[in-house]
Amino acid sequence: MQISVITLFPELVKSVIAEGVVGRAAKRGLVELNCVNPRDYTEDIHRTVDDRPYGGGPGMVMRPDCLLKSIRAERKRLGETKVVYLTPQGRPIKQDMLKSLSEVDSVVLLCGRYEGIDERVIDLEVDEEWSLGDFVLSGGELAAMVVVDGVTRLLPEALGHDDSALEDSFSDGLLDHPHYTRPEKIEDLEVPEVLLSGNHQHIKKWRRKQALGRTYLRRPDVLQEKDLSKQDMVLLDDFMKEIKTSEVKS
Ligand SMILES: C[S@@+](CC[C@H](N)C(=O)[O-])C[C@H]1O[C@@H](n2cnc3c(N)ncnc32)[C@H](O)[C@@H]1O
């Protein structure tokens, strides 16, 4: 997959493919990250990328000319592609959006700075607007890096069997179950017995029950969107009973 990021801070964005799963995927050629600096598409001696807002007010706005040229050069290079502007005014990023993106050949991610970008860039060249959440960052780079990481780990073969994305939170509409590793006991907390039993069927059932229970407790909104099987309902019921029993005991 080819990911192009239009940013005033290419070095910052490139650091996302330096390490870990994404770094390995890049080395193996599964993902190619190309950073484009709109400054390279300016024509004045100062390489100006921003200007004062029409109508007055604080701050600066990113100029449309160098942004349009950057986007169009990337569209030409990539062929059919989608341009996503990272903005607090966009659709909140969800796992299913990253999943769909991981299934296309390329994407252009556009990062704003200052007060944002000239609205006409959005009118002319932006296909979708995505947000990292209901807060304001000083630039779109962190959001773009989040997208690069989240999408790359979903590419076929990016993750080994051991860290498969299939059981991650949100991949099947539930939060992930809790995880434990050595040592068996730390301070006064022990690993749940079932995980030491070697009985894979019981372990699978326990994990499913925990995933259902956690989603119910922490993200009832996520659980509401899921059609639960009869078996899942029984497991969730069990989970709730166990919680009530442990509350009575303590
Ligand atoms: C200081 S912000 C501009 C915010 C803009 N004036 C507003 O209130 O909508 C500068 C840039 O950071 C990026 N940005 C800020 N918060 C973001 C968020 N929650 N998600 C994605 N990008 C964000 C956008 O690219 C934006 O153009």
mmCIF file of C-alpha atoms and ligand atoms in Angstrom:
data_model
loop_
_atom_site.group_PDB
_atom_site.id
_atom_site.type_symbol
_atom_site.label_atom_id
_atom_site.label_comp_id
_atom_site.label_asym_id
_atom_site.label_seq_id
_atom_site.Cartn_x
_atom_site.Cartn_y
_atom_site.Cartn_z
ATOM 1 C CA MET A 1 0.000 0.000 0.000
ATOM 2 C CA GLN A 2 1.217 3.513 -0.748
ATOM 3 C CA ILE A 3 0.536 6.183 1.857
ATOM 4 C CA SER A 4 1.301 9.751 1.023
ATOM 5 C CA VAL A 5 1.323 12.395 3.759
ATOM 6 C CA ILE A 6 1.219 16.097 2.944
ATOM 7 C CA THR A 7 2.888 17.830 5.872
ATOM 8 C CA LEU A 8 5.145 20.714 6.856
ATOM 9 C CA PHE A 9 6.951 18.254 9.162
ATOM 10 C CA PRO A 10 7.965 15.217 7.068
ATOM 11 C CA GLU A 11 10.658 14.069 9.496
ATOM 12 C CA LEU A 12 8.132 13.872 12.328
ATOM 13 C CA VAL A 13 5.759 11.758 10.236
ATOM 14 C CA LYS A 14 8.524 9.490 8.888
ATOM 15 C CA SER A 15 9.413 8.466 12.433
ATOM 16 C CA VAL A 16 6.221 6.384 12.489
ATOM 17 C CA ILE A 17 7.776 3.851 10.116
ATOM 18 C CA ALA A 18 11.088 3.663 11.927
ATOM 19 C CA GLU A 19 10.193 1.122 14.595
ATOM 20 C CA GLY A 20 8.097 -1.880 15.509
ATOM 21 C CA VAL A 21 5.422 -3.564 13.440
ATOM 22 C CA VAL A 22 5.086 -0.638 11.040
ATOM 23 C CA GLY A 23 8.854 -0.380 10.631
ATOM 24 C CA ARG A 24 9.060 -4.080 9.776
ATOM 25 C CA ALA A 25 6.165 -3.783 7.326
ATOM 26 C CA ALA A 26 7.922 -0.878 5.599
ATOM 27 C CA LYS A 27 11.200 -2.806 5.390
ATOM 28 C CA ARG A 28 9.357 -5.722 3.829
ATOM 29 C CA GLY A 29 7.770 -3.381 1.281
ATOM 30 C CA LEU A 30 4.191 -3.925 2.492
ATOM 31 C CA VAL A 31 3.759 -0.196 2.985
ATOM 32 C CA GLU A 32 5.494 2.714 1.309
ATOM 33 C CA LEU A 33 5.320 6.095 3.015
ATOM 34 C CA ASN A 34 5.925 9.202 0.929
ATOM 35 C CA CYS A 35 5.964 12.575 2.681
ATOM 36 C CA VAL A 36 5.348 15.695 0.632
ATOM 37 C CA ASN A 37 6.177 19.139 1.958
ATOM 38 C CA PRO A 38 3.897 21.874 0.563
ATOM 39 C CA ARG A 39 6.856 24.235 0.952
ATOM 40 C CA ASP A 40 8.374 22.472 -2.056
ATOM 41 C CA TYR A 41 5.408 23.718 -4.111
ATOM 42 C CA THR A 42 5.784 27.417 -3.225
ATOM 43 C CA GLU A 43 7.169 29.924 -5.688
ATOM 44 C CA ASP A 44 8.241 32.902 -3.561
ATOM 45 C CA ILE A 45 11.684 33.344 -2.104
ATOM 46 C CA HIS A 46 10.477 32.803 1.475
ATOM 47 C CA ARG A 47 8.653 29.588 0.526
ATOM 48 C CA THR A 48 5.509 30.883 2.221
ATOM 49 C CA VAL A 49 2.860 28.305 3.088
ATOM 50 C CA ASP A 50 0.538 30.429 5.257
ATOM 51 C CA ASP A 51 -1.112 33.824 5.261
ATOM 52 C CA ARG A 52 -3.437 36.016 7.326
ATOM 53 C CA PRO A 53 -7.128 35.078 7.369
ATOM 54 C CA TYR A 54 -9.531 37.088 5.237
ATOM 55 C CA GLY A 55 -11.950 38.858 7.560
ATOM 56 C CA GLY A 56 -9.310 39.247 10.245
ATOM 57 C CA GLY A 57 -8.882 37.331 13.455
ATOM 58 C CA PRO A 58 -6.026 35.545 15.152
ATOM 59 C CA GLY A 59 -3.567 33.101 13.614
ATOM 60 C CA MET A 60 -2.640 32.118 10.105
ATOM 61 C CA VAL A 61 -4.238 29.877 7.502
ATOM 62 C CA MET A 62 -2.479 27.409 5.204
ATOM 63 C CA ARG A 63 -2.522 28.750 1.656
ATOM 64 C CA PRO A 64 -4.507 26.842 -0.954
ATOM 65 C CA ASP A 65 -2.064 27.169 -3.875
ATOM 66 C CA CYS A 66 0.804 25.057 -2.510
ATOM 67 C CA LEU A 67 -1.625 22.560 -0.953
ATOM 68 C CA LEU A 68 -3.540 22.056 -4.208
ATOM 69 C CA LYS A 69 -0.300 21.550 -6.112
ATOM 70 C CA SER A 70 0.931 19.016 -3.532
ATOM 71 C CA ILE A 71 -2.317 17.055 -3.603
ATOM 72 C CA ARG A 72 -2.581 17.069 -7.384
ATOM 73 C CA ALA A 73 1.007 15.915 -7.810
ATOM 74 C CA GLU A 74 0.241 12.982 -5.504
ATOM 75 C CA ARG A 75 -3.014 12.185 -7.293
ATOM 76 C CA LYS A 76 -1.080 12.108 -10.569
ATOM 77 C CA ARG A 77 1.641 9.887 -9.135
ATOM 78 C CA LEU A 78 -0.730 7.446 -7.433
ATOM 79 C CA GLY A 79 -3.554 7.227 -9.962
ATOM 80 C CA GLU A 80 -6.964 6.563 -8.433
ATOM 81 C CA THR A 81 -6.698 7.476 -4.775
ATOM 82 C CA LYS A 82 -8.530 9.073 -1.880
ATOM 83 C CA VAL A 83 -7.563 12.292 -0.084
ATOM 84 C CA VAL A 84 -8.297 12.374 3.641
ATOM 85 C CA TYR A 85 -7.919 15.630 5.579
ATOM 86 C CA LEU A 86 -7.171 15.137 9.282
ATOM 87 C CA THR A 87 -9.255 17.669 11.179
ATOM 88 C CA PRO A 88 -11.088 17.920 14.510
ATOM 89 C CA GLN A 89 -14.204 18.620 12.441
ATOM 90 C CA GLY A 90 -14.061 15.227 10.700
ATOM 91 C CA ARG A 91 -15.644 11.825 11.321
ATOM 92 C CA PRO A 92 -14.118 10.235 14.454
ATOM 93 C CA ILE A 93 -11.683 7.509 13.376
ATOM 94 C CA LYS A 94 -12.960 3.998 14.077
ATOM 95 C CA GLN A 95 -11.420 0.588 13.483
ATOM 96 C CA ASP A 96 -13.774 -0.202 10.594
ATOM 97 C CA MET A 97 -12.589 2.947 8.766
ATOM 98 C CA LEU A 98 -8.972 1.797 9.117
ATOM 99 C CA LYS A 99 -9.948 -1.688 7.965
ATOM 100 C CA SER A 100 -11.576 -0.331 4.796
ATOM 101 C CA LEU A 101 -8.571 1.884 4.143
ATOM 102 C CA SER A 102 -6.212 -1.084 4.503
ATOM 103 C CA GLU A 103 -8.013 -2.682 1.556
ATOM 104 C CA VAL A 104 -7.201 0.061 -0.988
ATOM 105 C CA ASP A 105 -3.935 0.589 -2.892
ATOM 106 C CA SER A 106 -3.186 4.127 -1.788
ATOM 107 C CA VAL A 107 -4.282 7.143 0.220
ATOM 108 C CA VAL A 108 -3.200 10.763 0.604
ATOM 109 C CA LEU A 109 -3.345 12.123 4.158
ATOM 110 C CA LEU A 110 -3.447 15.902 4.454
ATOM 111 C CA CYS A 111 -2.165 17.558 7.648
ATOM 112 C CA GLY A 112 -3.173 21.081 8.576
ATOM 113 C CA ARG A 113 -1.309 23.516 10.831
ATOM 114 C CA TYR A 114 -2.024 26.988 12.230
ATOM 115 C CA GLU A 115 -5.775 27.794 12.187
ATOM 116 C CA GLY A 116 -6.249 25.114 9.548
ATOM 117 C CA ILE A 117 -6.311 25.077 5.743
ATOM 118 C CA ASP A 118 -8.088 27.324 3.235
ATOM 119 C CA GLU A 119 -11.620 25.908 2.911
ATOM 120 C CA ARG A 120 -11.374 25.798 -0.894
ATOM 121 C CA VAL A 121 -8.806 22.992 -0.689
ATOM 122 C CA ILE A 122 -11.473 20.903 1.046
ATOM 123 C CA ASP A 123 -14.067 21.906 -1.570
ATOM 124 C CA LEU A 124 -11.792 21.049 -4.472
ATOM 125 C CA GLU A 125 -9.679 18.070 -3.463
ATOM 126 C CA VAL A 126 -10.649 16.465 -0.140
ATOM 127 C CA ASP A 127 -12.714 13.266 -0.294
ATOM 128 C CA GLU A 128 -13.108 12.637 3.426
ATOM 129 C CA GLU A 129 -12.408 14.408 6.710
ATOM 130 C CA TRP A 130 -11.300 12.305 9.695
ATOM 131 C CA SER A 131 -10.778 13.286 13.308
ATOM 132 C CA LEU A 132 -8.706 11.754 16.078
ATOM 133 C CA GLY A 133 -11.269 12.873 18.647
ATOM 134 C CA ASP A 134 -13.023 15.817 20.205
ATOM 135 C CA PHE A 135 -9.936 17.841 21.046
ATOM 136 C CA VAL A 136 -7.647 20.160 19.124
ATOM 137 C CA LEU A 137 -4.020 19.379 18.299
ATOM 138 C CA SER A 138 -1.577 21.856 16.831
ATOM 139 C CA GLY A 139 -1.227 19.865 13.620
ATOM 140 C CA GLY A 140 -2.606 16.890 11.696
ATOM 141 C CA GLU A 141 0.683 14.963 11.838
ATOM 142 C CA LEU A 142 -0.087 12.930 14.962
ATOM 143 C CA ALA A 143 -3.476 12.002 13.509
ATOM 144 C CA ALA A 144 -1.841 10.987 10.209
ATOM 145 C CA MET A 145 0.693 8.885 12.097
ATOM 146 C CA VAL A 146 -2.125 7.189 13.969
ATOM 147 C CA VAL A 147 -3.756 6.330 10.634
ATOM 148 C CA VAL A 148 -0.465 5.042 9.156
ATOM 149 C CA ASP A 149 0.119 2.790 12.173
ATOM 150 C CA GLY A 150 -3.489 1.608 12.477
ATOM 151 C CA VAL A 151 -3.785 0.790 8.774
ATOM 152 C CA THR A 152 -0.373 -0.814 8.336
ATOM 153 C CA ARG A 153 -0.886 -3.364 11.097
ATOM 154 C CA LEU A 154 -4.046 -4.487 9.276
ATOM 155 C CA LEU A 155 -2.261 -5.166 5.975
ATOM 156 C CA PRO A 156 -2.061 -8.859 5.130
ATOM 157 C CA GLU A 157 1.158 -10.322 6.543
ATOM 158 C CA ALA A 158 2.062 -7.200 8.574
ATOM 159 C CA LEU A 159 1.494 -9.029 11.843
ATOM 160 C CA GLY A 160 2.881 -12.438 12.596
ATOM 161 C CA HIS A 161 0.593 -15.154 13.900
ATOM 162 C CA ASP A 162 1.551 -14.276 17.465
ATOM 163 C CA ASP A 163 0.223 -10.745 17.333
ATOM 164 C CA SER A 164 -2.674 -11.262 14.957
ATOM 165 C CA ALA A 165 -5.122 -8.363 14.760
ATOM 166 C CA LEU A 166 -8.108 -10.697 14.641
ATOM 167 C CA GLU A 167 -8.620 -10.729 18.389
ATOM 168 C CA ASP A 168 -7.872 -7.072 18.985
ATOM 169 C CA SER A 169 -10.496 -4.771 20.416
ATOM 170 C CA PHE A 170 -13.169 -3.712 17.909
ATOM 171 C CA SER A 171 -12.145 -6.267 15.259
ATOM 172 C CA ASP A 172 -15.237 -8.372 15.984
ATOM 173 C CA GLY A 173 -17.265 -5.683 17.732
ATOM 174 C CA LEU A 174 -15.962 -6.445 21.238
ATOM 175 C CA LEU A 175 -13.129 -5.219 23.429
ATOM 176 C CA ASP A 176 -10.223 -7.646 23.768
ATOM 177 C CA HIS A 177 -10.050 -10.053 26.745
ATOM 178 C CA PRO A 178 -7.431 -9.451 29.491
ATOM 179 C CA HIS A 179 -3.915 -10.784 28.954
ATOM 180 C CA TYR A 180 -1.418 -12.285 31.425
ATOM 181 C CA THR A 181 2.181 -13.457 31.237
ATOM 182 C CA ARG A 182 4.874 -14.632 33.665
ATOM 183 C CA PRO A 183 5.233 -14.576 36.635
ATOM 184 C CA GLU A 184 2.204 -16.536 37.802
ATOM 185 C CA LYS A 185 1.936 -14.407 40.931
ATOM 186 C CA ILE A 186 2.819 -10.761 41.373
ATOM 187 C CA GLU A 187 2.264 -9.036 44.709
ATOM 188 C CA ASP A 188 -0.983 -10.720 45.788
ATOM 189 C CA LEU A 189 -2.409 -11.158 42.289
ATOM 190 C CA GLU A 190 -2.453 -14.526 40.546
ATOM 191 C CA VAL A 191 -3.072 -15.467 36.926
ATOM 192 C CA PRO A 192 -6.644 -16.843 36.543
ATOM 193 C CA GLU A 193 -6.490 -20.605 37.040
ATOM 194 C CA VAL A 194 -8.198 -21.460 33.776
ATOM 195 C CA LEU A 195 -5.290 -19.956 31.807
ATOM 196 C CA LEU A 196 -2.926 -22.418 33.440
ATOM 197 C CA SER A 197 -5.204 -25.404 32.853
ATOM 198 C CA GLY A 198 -4.010 -26.236 29.346
ATOM 199 C CA ASN A 199 -7.657 -26.815 28.391
ATOM 200 C CA HIS A 200 -7.958 -24.752 25.209
ATOM 201 C CA GLN A 201 -11.724 -25.009 24.991
ATOM 202 C CA HIS A 202 -12.136 -23.660 28.520
ATOM 203 C CA ILE A 203 -9.604 -20.921 27.860
ATOM 204 C CA LYS A 204 -11.407 -19.870 24.683
ATOM 205 C CA LYS A 205 -14.730 -19.761 26.513
ATOM 206 C CA TRP A 206 -13.254 -17.787 29.438
ATOM 207 C CA ARG A 207 -11.693 -15.243 27.073
ATOM 208 C CA ARG A 208 -14.938 -14.799 25.177
ATOM 209 C CA LYS A 209 -16.780 -14.272 28.466
ATOM 210 C CA GLN A 210 -14.252 -11.646 29.583
ATOM 211 C CA ALA A 211 -14.424 -9.851 26.235
ATOM 212 C CA LEU A 212 -18.218 -9.746 26.417
ATOM 213 C CA GLY A 213 -18.218 -8.651 30.055
ATOM 214 C CA ARG A 214 -15.622 -5.921 29.560
ATOM 215 C CA THR A 215 -17.436 -4.544 26.539
ATOM 216 C CA TYR A 216 -20.696 -4.539 28.497
ATOM 217 C CA LEU A 217 -19.112 -2.701 31.429
ATOM 218 C CA ARG A 218 -16.815 -0.306 29.577
ATOM 219 C CA ARG A 219 -18.432 0.263 26.204
ATOM 220 C CA PRO A 220 -22.137 -0.605 26.288
ATOM 221 C CA ASP A 221 -22.501 1.547 23.135
ATOM 222 C CA VAL A 222 -20.227 -0.871 21.240
ATOM 223 C CA LEU A 223 -22.058 -3.939 22.546
ATOM 224 C CA GLN A 224 -25.413 -2.491 21.550
ATOM 225 C CA GLU A 225 -24.369 -2.556 17.901
ATOM 226 C CA LYS A 226 -23.571 -6.260 18.028
ATOM 227 C CA ASP A 227 -25.960 -9.164 17.533
ATOM 228 C CA LEU A 228 -25.149 -11.569 20.341
ATOM 229 C CA SER A 229 -25.614 -15.295 19.839
ATOM 230 C CA LYS A 230 -27.490 -17.321 22.465
ATOM 231 C CA GLN A 231 -24.154 -18.687 23.637
ATOM 232 C CA ASP A 232 -22.779 -15.168 24.061
ATOM 233 C CA MET A 233 -25.850 -14.153 26.089
ATOM 234 C CA VAL A 234 -25.276 -17.096 28.421
ATOM 235 C CA LEU A 235 -21.605 -16.169 28.832
ATOM 236 C CA LEU A 236 -22.452 -12.526 29.523
ATOM 237 C CA ASP A 237 -25.052 -13.602 32.047
ATOM 238 C CA ASP A 238 -22.421 -15.787 33.757
ATOM 239 C CA PHE A 239 -19.988 -12.885 33.798
ATOM 240 C CA MET A 240 -22.503 -10.615 35.494
ATOM 241 C CA LYS A 241 -23.373 -13.288 38.073
ATOM 242 C CA GLU A 242 -19.673 -13.763 38.854
ATOM 243 C CA ILE A 243 -19.232 -10.032 39.338
ATOM 244 C CA LYS A 244 -22.218 -9.857 41.689
ATOM 245 C CA THR A 245 -20.880 -12.807 43.690
ATOM 246 C CA SER A 246 -17.433 -11.215 44.034
ATOM 247 C CA GLU A 247 -19.043 -7.912 45.086
ATOM 248 C CA VAL A 248 -21.007 -9.685 47.826
ATOM 249 C CA LYS A 249 -17.819 -11.448 49.024
ATOM 250 C CA SER A 250 -15.765 -8.250 49.245
HETATM 251 C C1 LIG B 1 -4.896 24.091 15.583
HETATM 252 S S1 LIG B 1 -5.633 22.962 14.497
HETATM 253 C C2 LIG B 1 -6.871 23.934 13.739
HETATM 254 C C3 LIG B 1 -8.197 23.752 14.375
HETATM 255 C C4 LIG B 1 -9.311 24.530 13.685
HETATM 256 N N1 LIG B 1 -9.151 25.937 13.843
HETATM 257 C C5 LIG B 1 -10.636 24.088 14.292
HETATM 258 O O1 LIG B 1 -10.970 24.572 15.361
HETATM 259 O O2 LIG B 1 -11.306 23.215 13.724
HETATM 260 C C6 LIG B 1 -4.445 22.751 13.239
HETATM 261 C C7 LIG B 1 -4.519 21.449 12.476
HETATM 262 O O3 LIG B 1 -4.351 20.379 13.369
HETATM 263 C C8 LIG B 1 -5.042 19.233 12.881
HETATM 264 N N2 LIG B 1 -5.886 18.707 13.979
HETATM 265 C C9 LIG B 1 -6.152 19.318 15.145
HETATM 266 N N3 LIG B 1 -6.930 18.593 15.939
HETATM 267 C C10 LIG B 1 -7.180 17.445 15.266
HETATM 268 C C11 LIG B 1 -7.946 16.284 15.551
HETATM 269 N N4 LIG B 1 -8.633 16.152 16.681
HETATM 270 N N5 LIG B 1 -7.975 15.298 14.628
HETATM 271 C C12 LIG B 1 -7.293 15.411 13.470
HETATM 272 N N6 LIG B 1 -6.556 16.505 13.135
HETATM 273 C C13 LIG B 1 -6.499 17.516 14.015
HETATM 274 C C14 LIG B 1 -5.821 19.674 11.651
HETATM 275 O O4 LIG B 1 -5.122 19.239 10.513
HETATM 276 C C15 LIG B 1 -5.825 21.171 11.762
HETATM 277 O O5 LIG B 1 -5.866 21.802 10.505
#
